[in-house]
PDB file of C-alpha atoms in Angstrom:
ATOM      1  CA  UNK A1004      28.886 120.603 -63.020  1.00 82.00           C
ATOM      2  CA  UNK A1005      32.232 120.452 -61.212  1.00 91.00           C
ATOM      3  CA  UNK A1006      32.520 119.897 -57.478  1.00 95.00           C
ATOM      4  CA  UNK A1007      34.191 123.277 -56.994  1.00 96.00           C
ATOM      5  CA  UNK A1008      31.300 124.994 -58.775  1.00 96.00           C
ATOM      6  CA  UNK A1009      28.765 123.249 -56.523  1.00 97.00           C
ATOM      7  CA  UNK A1010      30.796 124.238 -53.472  1.00 97.00           C
ATOM      8  CA  UNK A1011      30.825 127.902 -54.467  1.00 97.00           C
ATOM      9  CA  UNK A1012      27.130 127.918 -55.403  1.00 97.00           C
ATOM     10  CA  UNK A1013      26.166 126.258 -52.106  1.00 98.00           C
ATOM     11  CA  UNK A1014      28.243 128.670 -50.034  1.00 98.00           C
ATOM     12  CA  UNK A1015      26.923 131.713 -51.881  1.00 98.00           C
ATOM     13  CA  UNK A1016      23.350 130.490 -51.524  1.00 97.00           C
ATOM     14  CA  UNK A1017      23.799 129.946 -47.800  1.00 97.00           C
ATOM     15  CA  UNK A1018      25.403 133.345 -47.312  1.00 96.00           C
ATOM     16  CA  UNK A1019      22.427 135.284 -48.718  1.00 95.00           C
ATOM     17  CA  UNK A1020      21.065 137.231 -45.697  1.00 92.00           C
ATOM     18  CA  UNK A1021      17.375 136.734 -46.322  1.00 91.00           C
ATOM     19  CA  UNK A1022      16.261 137.476 -42.758  1.00 88.00           C
ATOM     20  CA  UNK A1023      17.942 140.904 -42.485  1.00 87.00           C
ATOM     21  CA  UNK A1024      16.786 141.747 -46.018  1.00 87.00           C
ATOM     22  CA  UNK A1025      13.221 140.761 -45.203  1.00 83.00           C
ATOM     23  CA  UNK A1026      13.391 142.848 -42.056  1.00 81.00           C
ATOM     24  CA  UNK A1027      14.591 145.892 -43.983  1.00 84.00           C
ATOM     25  CA  UNK A1028      12.395 145.587 -47.069  1.00 81.00           C
ATOM     26  CA  UNK A1029       9.151 144.208 -45.635  1.00 77.00           C
ATOM     27  CA  UNK A1030       9.224 145.450 -42.032  1.00 80.00           C
ATOM     28  CA  UNK A1031      11.418 148.534 -42.225  1.00 79.00           C
ATOM     29  CA  UNK A1032      13.352 147.252 -39.214  1.00 79.00           C
ATOM     30  CA  UNK A1033      16.806 145.985 -38.377  1.00 80.00           C
ATOM     31  CA  UNK A1034      16.078 142.559 -36.897  1.00 79.00           C
ATOM     32  CA  UNK A1035      19.464 142.588 -35.178  1.00 80.00           C
ATOM     33  CA  UNK A1036      18.042 145.173 -32.774  1.00 77.00           C
ATOM     34  CA  UNK A1037      15.701 142.487 -31.399  1.00 78.00           C
ATOM     35  CA  UNK A1038      16.243 139.540 -29.085  1.00 71.00           C
ATOM     36  CA  UNK A1039      19.803 138.247 -29.076  1.00 75.00           C
ATOM     37  CA  UNK A1040      20.856 140.390 -32.050  1.00 74.00           C
ATOM     38  CA  UNK A1041      21.142 137.333 -34.271  1.00 78.00           C
ATOM     39  CA  UNK A1042      20.475 137.976 -38.018  1.00 79.00           C
ATOM     40  CA  UNK A1043      18.244 134.933 -38.335  1.00 79.00           C
ATOM     41  CA  UNK A1044      14.590 134.038 -38.658  1.00 81.00           C
ATOM     42  CA  UNK A1045      13.926 133.911 -34.897  1.00 81.00           C
ATOM     43  CA  UNK A1046      14.386 137.663 -34.667  1.00 80.00           C
ATOM     44  CA  UNK A1047      12.160 138.168 -37.704  1.00 84.00           C
ATOM     45  CA  UNK A1048       9.417 136.510 -35.645  1.00 80.00           C
ATOM     46  CA  UNK A1049      10.168 138.977 -32.843  1.00 82.00           C
ATOM     47  CA  UNK A1050      10.298 142.000 -35.128  1.00 79.00           C
ATOM     48  CA  UNK A1051       7.438 141.247 -37.491  1.00 75.00           C
ATOM     49  CA  UNK A1052       5.257 138.484 -36.144  1.00 75.00           C
ATOM     50  CA  UNK A1053       4.264 135.048 -37.323  1.00 82.00           C
ATOM     51  CA  UNK A1054       3.984 135.387 -41.093  1.00 85.00           C
ATOM     52  CA  UNK A1055       7.170 137.364 -41.551  1.00 81.00           C
ATOM     53  CA  UNK A1056       8.964 134.851 -39.365  1.00 83.00           C
ATOM     54  CA  UNK A1057       7.624 131.892 -41.329  1.00 90.00           C
ATOM     55  CA  UNK A1058       8.723 133.517 -44.595  1.00 90.00           C
ATOM     56  CA  UNK A1059      12.236 134.070 -43.223  1.00 89.00           C
ATOM     57  CA  UNK A1060      12.355 130.515 -41.875  1.00 91.00           C
ATOM     58  CA  UNK A1061      11.414 129.057 -45.264  1.00 95.00           C
ATOM     59  CA  UNK A1062      13.897 131.239 -47.140  1.00 95.00           C
ATOM     60  CA  UNK A1063      16.708 130.257 -44.773  1.00 95.00           C
ATOM     61  CA  UNK A1064      15.751 126.614 -45.215  1.00 96.00           C
ATOM     62  CA  UNK A1065      15.445 126.705 -49.000  1.00 97.00           C
ATOM     63  CA  UNK A1066      18.856 128.305 -49.438  1.00 97.00           C
ATOM     64  CA  UNK A1067      20.308 125.127 -47.962  1.00 97.00           C
ATOM     65  CA  UNK A1068      17.907 122.634 -49.488  1.00 98.00           C
ATOM     66  CA  UNK A1069      18.023 123.763 -53.128  1.00 98.00           C
ATOM     67  CA  UNK A1070      21.767 123.667 -53.934  1.00 98.00           C
ATOM     68  CA  UNK A1071      22.363 120.538 -51.858  1.00 98.00           C
ATOM     69  CA  UNK A1072      19.343 118.747 -53.308  1.00 97.00           C
ATOM     70  CA  UNK A1073      20.382 119.611 -56.870  1.00 97.00           C
ATOM     71  CA  UNK A1074      23.946 118.433 -56.277  1.00 97.00           C
ATOM     72  CA  UNK A1075      22.859 115.214 -54.555  1.00 97.00           C
ATOM     73  CA  UNK A1076      19.869 114.142 -56.629  1.00 97.00           C
ATOM     74  CA  UNK A1077      20.546 115.942 -59.901  1.00 96.00           C
ATOM     75  CA  UNK A1078      24.316 115.582 -60.213  1.00 95.00           C
ATOM     76  CA  UNK A1079      24.726 112.411 -58.084  1.00 94.00           C
ATOM     77  CA  UNK A1080      27.361 114.048 -55.895  1.00 96.00           C
ATOM     78  CA  UNK A1081      28.613 111.619 -53.249  1.00 96.00           C
ATOM     79  CA  UNK A1082      31.470 111.023 -50.821  1.00 96.00           C
ATOM     80  CA  UNK A1083      33.740 113.729 -49.354  1.00 97.00           C
ATOM     81  CA  UNK A1084      32.635 116.320 -51.910  1.00 97.00           C
ATOM     82  CA  UNK A1085      29.041 115.831 -50.789  1.00 97.00           C
ATOM     83  CA  UNK A1086      30.103 116.551 -47.203  1.00 98.00           C
ATOM     84  CA  UNK A1087      31.844 119.757 -48.299  1.00 98.00           C
ATOM     85  CA  UNK A1088      28.975 120.960 -50.494  1.00 98.00           C
ATOM     86  CA  UNK A1089      26.334 120.155 -47.862  1.00 98.00           C
ATOM     87  CA  UNK A1090      28.283 122.023 -45.171  1.00 98.00           C
ATOM     88  CA  UNK A1091      28.823 125.037 -47.420  1.00 98.00           C
ATOM     89  CA  UNK A1092      25.328 126.621 -47.007  1.00 98.00           C
ATOM     90  CA  UNK A1093      25.551 126.225 -43.229  1.00 98.00           C
ATOM     91  CA  UNK A1094      28.975 127.879 -43.205  1.00 97.00           C
ATOM     92  CA  UNK A1095      27.721 130.575 -45.570  1.00 97.00           C
ATOM     93  CA  UNK A1096      24.818 131.403 -43.277  1.00 96.00           C
ATOM     94  CA  UNK A1097      26.916 131.295 -40.104  1.00 95.00           C
ATOM     95  CA  UNK A1098      29.750 133.423 -41.508  1.00 96.00           C
ATOM     96  CA  UNK A1099      28.065 135.366 -44.290  1.00 95.00           C
ATOM     97  CA  UNK A1100      30.460 137.669 -46.162  1.00 95.00           C
ATOM     98  CA  UNK A1101      27.469 139.953 -46.778  1.00 93.00           C
ATOM     99  CA  UNK A1102      27.287 140.485 -43.002  1.00 92.00           C
ATOM    100  CA  UNK A1103      31.062 140.752 -42.510  1.00 90.00           C
ATOM    101  CA  UNK A1104      31.214 137.220 -41.146  1.00 91.00           C
ATOM    102  CA  UNK A1105      28.576 137.834 -38.471  1.00 89.00           C
ATOM    103  CA  UNK A1106      25.929 135.449 -39.689  1.00 91.00           C
ATOM    104  CA  UNK A1107      23.165 133.589 -37.936  1.00 91.00           C
ATOM    105  CA  UNK A1108      23.145 130.365 -35.979  1.00 92.00           C
ATOM    106  CA  UNK A1109      22.203 128.284 -39.038  1.00 93.00           C
ATOM    107  CA  UNK A1110      19.480 126.101 -37.519  1.00 95.00           C
ATOM    108  CA  UNK A1111      16.945 126.706 -40.319  1.00 95.00           C
ATOM    109  CA  UNK A1112      19.657 126.233 -42.955  1.00 97.00           C
ATOM    110  CA  UNK A1113      20.682 122.996 -41.233  1.00 98.00           C
ATOM    111  CA  UNK A1114      17.105 121.744 -41.582  1.00 98.00           C
ATOM    112  CA  UNK A1115      17.171 122.774 -45.232  1.00 98.00           C
ATOM    113  CA  UNK A1116      20.407 120.935 -45.984  1.00 98.00           C
ATOM    114  CA  UNK A1117      19.091 117.706 -44.480  1.00 98.00           C
ATOM    115  CA  UNK A1118      15.803 118.175 -46.364  1.00 98.00           C
ATOM    116  CA  UNK A1119      17.790 118.412 -49.594  1.00 98.00           C
ATOM    117  CA  UNK A1120      19.402 115.061 -48.807  1.00 98.00           C
ATOM    118  CA  UNK A1121      16.523 113.073 -47.284  1.00 97.00           C
ATOM    119  CA  UNK A1122      13.316 114.854 -48.238  1.00 96.00           C
ATOM    120  CA  UNK A1123      10.930 115.285 -45.288  1.00 97.00           C
ATOM    121  CA  UNK A1124      12.506 112.479 -43.226  1.00 97.00           C
ATOM    122  CA  UNK A1125      15.328 114.331 -41.479  1.00 97.00           C
ATOM    123  CA  UNK A1126      13.416 117.594 -40.884  1.00 97.00           C
ATOM    124  CA  UNK A1127      10.566 115.659 -39.262  1.00 97.00           C
ATOM    125  CA  UNK A1128      12.950 113.701 -37.022  1.00 98.00           C
ATOM    126  CA  UNK A1129      14.957 116.820 -36.148  1.00 97.00           C
ATOM    127  CA  UNK A1130      11.819 118.870 -35.556  1.00 97.00           C
ATOM    128  CA  UNK A1131      10.274 116.306 -33.191  1.00 96.00           C
ATOM    129  CA  UNK A1132      13.520 115.900 -31.269  1.00 97.00           C
ATOM    130  CA  UNK A1133      14.071 119.645 -31.020  1.00 96.00           C
ATOM    131  CA  UNK A1134      10.528 120.261 -29.800  1.00 94.00           C
ATOM    132  CA  UNK A1135      10.903 117.558 -27.135  1.00 92.00           C
ATOM    133  CA  UNK A1136      14.231 118.892 -25.857  1.00 94.00           C
ATOM    134  CA  UNK A1137      12.981 122.489 -25.870  1.00 91.00           C
ATOM    135  CA  UNK A1138      10.045 121.383 -23.741  1.00 89.00           C
ATOM    136  CA  UNK A1139      12.395 119.596 -21.358  1.00 90.00           C
ATOM    137  CA  UNK A1140      15.262 122.106 -21.018  1.00 92.00           C
ATOM    138  CA  UNK A1141      15.561 125.853 -20.444  1.00 90.00           C
ATOM    139  CA  UNK A1142      18.800 126.133 -22.458  1.00 93.00           C
ATOM    140  CA  UNK A1143      18.438 126.283 -26.254  1.00 92.00           C
ATOM    141  CA  UNK A1144      22.077 125.357 -26.893  1.00 95.00           C
ATOM    142  CA  UNK A1145      21.822 122.147 -24.901  1.00 97.00           C
ATOM    143  CA  UNK A1146      18.430 121.374 -26.435  1.00 96.00           C
ATOM    144  CA  UNK A1147      19.985 121.628 -29.888  1.00 97.00           C
ATOM    145  CA  UNK A1148      23.096 119.654 -28.907  1.00 97.00           C
ATOM    146  CA  UNK A1149      21.011 116.786 -27.546  1.00 97.00           C
ATOM    147  CA  UNK A1150      18.793 116.945 -30.627  1.00 98.00           C
ATOM    148  CA  UNK A1151      21.849 116.461 -32.830  1.00 98.00           C
ATOM    149  CA  UNK A1152      23.130 113.626 -30.640  1.00 98.00           C
ATOM    150  CA  UNK A1153      19.805 111.789 -30.901  1.00 98.00           C
ATOM    151  CA  UNK A1154      19.729 112.472 -34.633  1.00 98.00           C
ATOM    152  CA  UNK A1155      23.089 110.717 -34.945  1.00 98.00           C
ATOM    153  CA  UNK A1156      21.415 107.618 -33.531  1.00 97.00           C
ATOM    154  CA  UNK A1157      18.757 107.883 -36.234  1.00 97.00           C
ATOM    155  CA  UNK A1158      21.399 108.162 -38.959  1.00 98.00           C
ATOM    156  CA  UNK A1159      23.408 105.220 -37.641  1.00 98.00           C
ATOM    157  CA  UNK A1160      20.292 103.056 -37.586  1.00 97.00           C
ATOM    158  CA  UNK A1161      18.587 104.091 -40.810  1.00 96.00           C
ATOM    159  CA  UNK A1162      21.124 105.917 -43.010  1.00 95.00           C
ATOM    160  CA  UNK A1163      24.635 104.683 -42.104  1.00 95.00           C
ATOM    161  CA  UNK A1164      26.263 106.431 -45.056  1.00 96.00           C
ATOM    162  CA  UNK A1165      29.799 107.613 -44.130  1.00 97.00           C
ATOM    163  CA  UNK A1166      29.197 110.866 -46.025  1.00 97.00           C
ATOM    164  CA  UNK A1167      26.070 111.614 -43.982  1.00 98.00           C
ATOM    165  CA  UNK A1168      27.878 110.778 -40.744  1.00 98.00           C
ATOM    166  CA  UNK A1169      30.714 113.087 -41.799  1.00 98.00           C
ATOM    167  CA  UNK A1170      28.216 115.823 -42.587  1.00 98.00           C
ATOM    168  CA  UNK A1171      26.580 115.312 -39.201  1.00 98.00           C
ATOM    169  CA  UNK A1172      29.958 115.706 -37.452  1.00 98.00           C
ATOM    170  CA  UNK A1173      30.764 118.957 -39.251  1.00 98.00           C
ATOM    171  CA  UNK A1174      27.239 120.295 -38.813  1.00 98.00           C
ATOM    172  CA  UNK A1175      27.149 119.458 -35.101  1.00 98.00           C
ATOM    173  CA  UNK A1176      30.561 121.073 -34.532  1.00 97.00           C
ATOM    174  CA  UNK A1177      29.477 124.271 -36.277  1.00 97.00           C
ATOM    175  CA  UNK A1178      26.233 124.487 -34.299  1.00 97.00           C
ATOM    176  CA  UNK A1179      28.159 123.873 -31.073  1.00 97.00           C
ATOM    177  CA  UNK A1180      30.460 126.789 -31.934  1.00 96.00           C
ATOM    178  CA  UNK A1181      27.542 129.120 -32.671  1.00 95.00           C
ATOM    179  CA  UNK A1182      25.859 128.093 -29.407  1.00 95.00           C
ATOM    180  CA  UNK A1183      29.046 128.004 -27.324  1.00 94.00           C
ATOM    181  CA  UNK A1184      27.746 130.649 -24.901  1.00 93.00           C
ATOM    182  CA  UNK A1185      24.653 128.542 -24.107  1.00 93.00           C
ATOM    183  CA  UNK A1186      26.702 125.370 -23.845  1.00 95.00           C
ATOM    184  CA  UNK A1187      28.868 127.080 -21.223  1.00 94.00           C
ATOM    185  CA  UNK A1188      25.848 127.189 -18.890  1.00 93.00           C
ATOM    186  CA  UNK A1189      24.363 124.136 -17.228  1.00 90.00           C
ATOM    187  CA  UNK A1190      20.844 123.298 -18.474  1.00 89.00           C
ATOM    188  CA  UNK A1191      17.884 122.955 -16.128  1.00 89.00           C
ATOM    189  CA  UNK A1192      14.785 120.846 -16.524  1.00 87.00           C
ATOM    190  CA  UNK A1193      11.523 122.674 -17.137  1.00 82.00           C
ATOM    191  CA  UNK A1194       9.723 120.668 -14.477  1.00 73.00           C
ATOM    192  CA  UNK A1195       6.689 122.950 -14.255  1.00 71.00           C
ATOM    193  CA  UNK A1196       6.131 122.962 -18.015  1.00 63.00           C
ATOM    194  CA  UNK A1197       6.528 119.173 -18.168  1.00 60.00           C
ATOM    195  CA  UNK A1198       4.034 118.751 -15.310  1.00 62.00           C
ATOM    196  CA  UNK A1199       1.481 120.985 -17.079  1.00 67.00           C
ATOM    197  CA  UNK A1200       1.908 119.023 -20.302  1.00 60.00           C
ATOM    198  CA  UNK A1201       1.422 115.706 -18.507  1.00 59.00           C
ATOM    199  CA  UNK A1202      -1.726 117.010 -16.806  1.00 65.00           C
ATOM    200  CA  UNK A1203      -3.136 118.117 -20.154  1.00 67.00           C
ATOM    201  CA  UNK A1204      -2.331 114.760 -21.703  1.00 59.00           C
ATOM    202  CA  UNK A1205      -3.996 113.050 -18.764  1.00 64.00           C
ATOM    203  CA  UNK A1206      -7.159 115.096 -19.199  1.00 66.00           C
ATOM    204  CA  UNK A1207      -7.171 114.470 -22.954  1.00 57.00           C
ATOM    205  CA  UNK A1208      -6.873 110.731 -22.369  1.00 54.00           C
TER     206      UNK A1208
END
């Protein structure tokens, strides 16, 4: 398949608004009326609970993983075209034409794209880093930014492919734009939460 075809397929896949659709069809609710108004899986959790949220999270991840994984592993797409195709689902989710350009923040789709390229490796690394920074900081934008910065260190050490580094740069820039309001506020350490966690670990030991 041609590179242009993969690019269009990946963007279209990413732009499919699964979370709002799930909210409408399964919950009978507009998830954008909850939380921060974002049309993503986080507000499906708020509107419909755990299982609806997990379903939305998986759908938003798969729409990145499937086209990118097929292009990378099935069609051996590499180099600059791989960067473009792997960024396309993230851009599609963030600026979905089905939502008049007002898409979600693309975190789940980001995880999906990296899963399509590395299997479980990148999602596990990203997930552990994100959990640690969310425990440490009260600002989700800064937690995500520092997660991506640490993930760059992982890539440079274990997967120093220029295409993956290029993808990381584009992905990090897009996430920074979507979280620009959070990044405009200084983060604070969650000292009380960290102290509670350390006490629990101490008792468990």
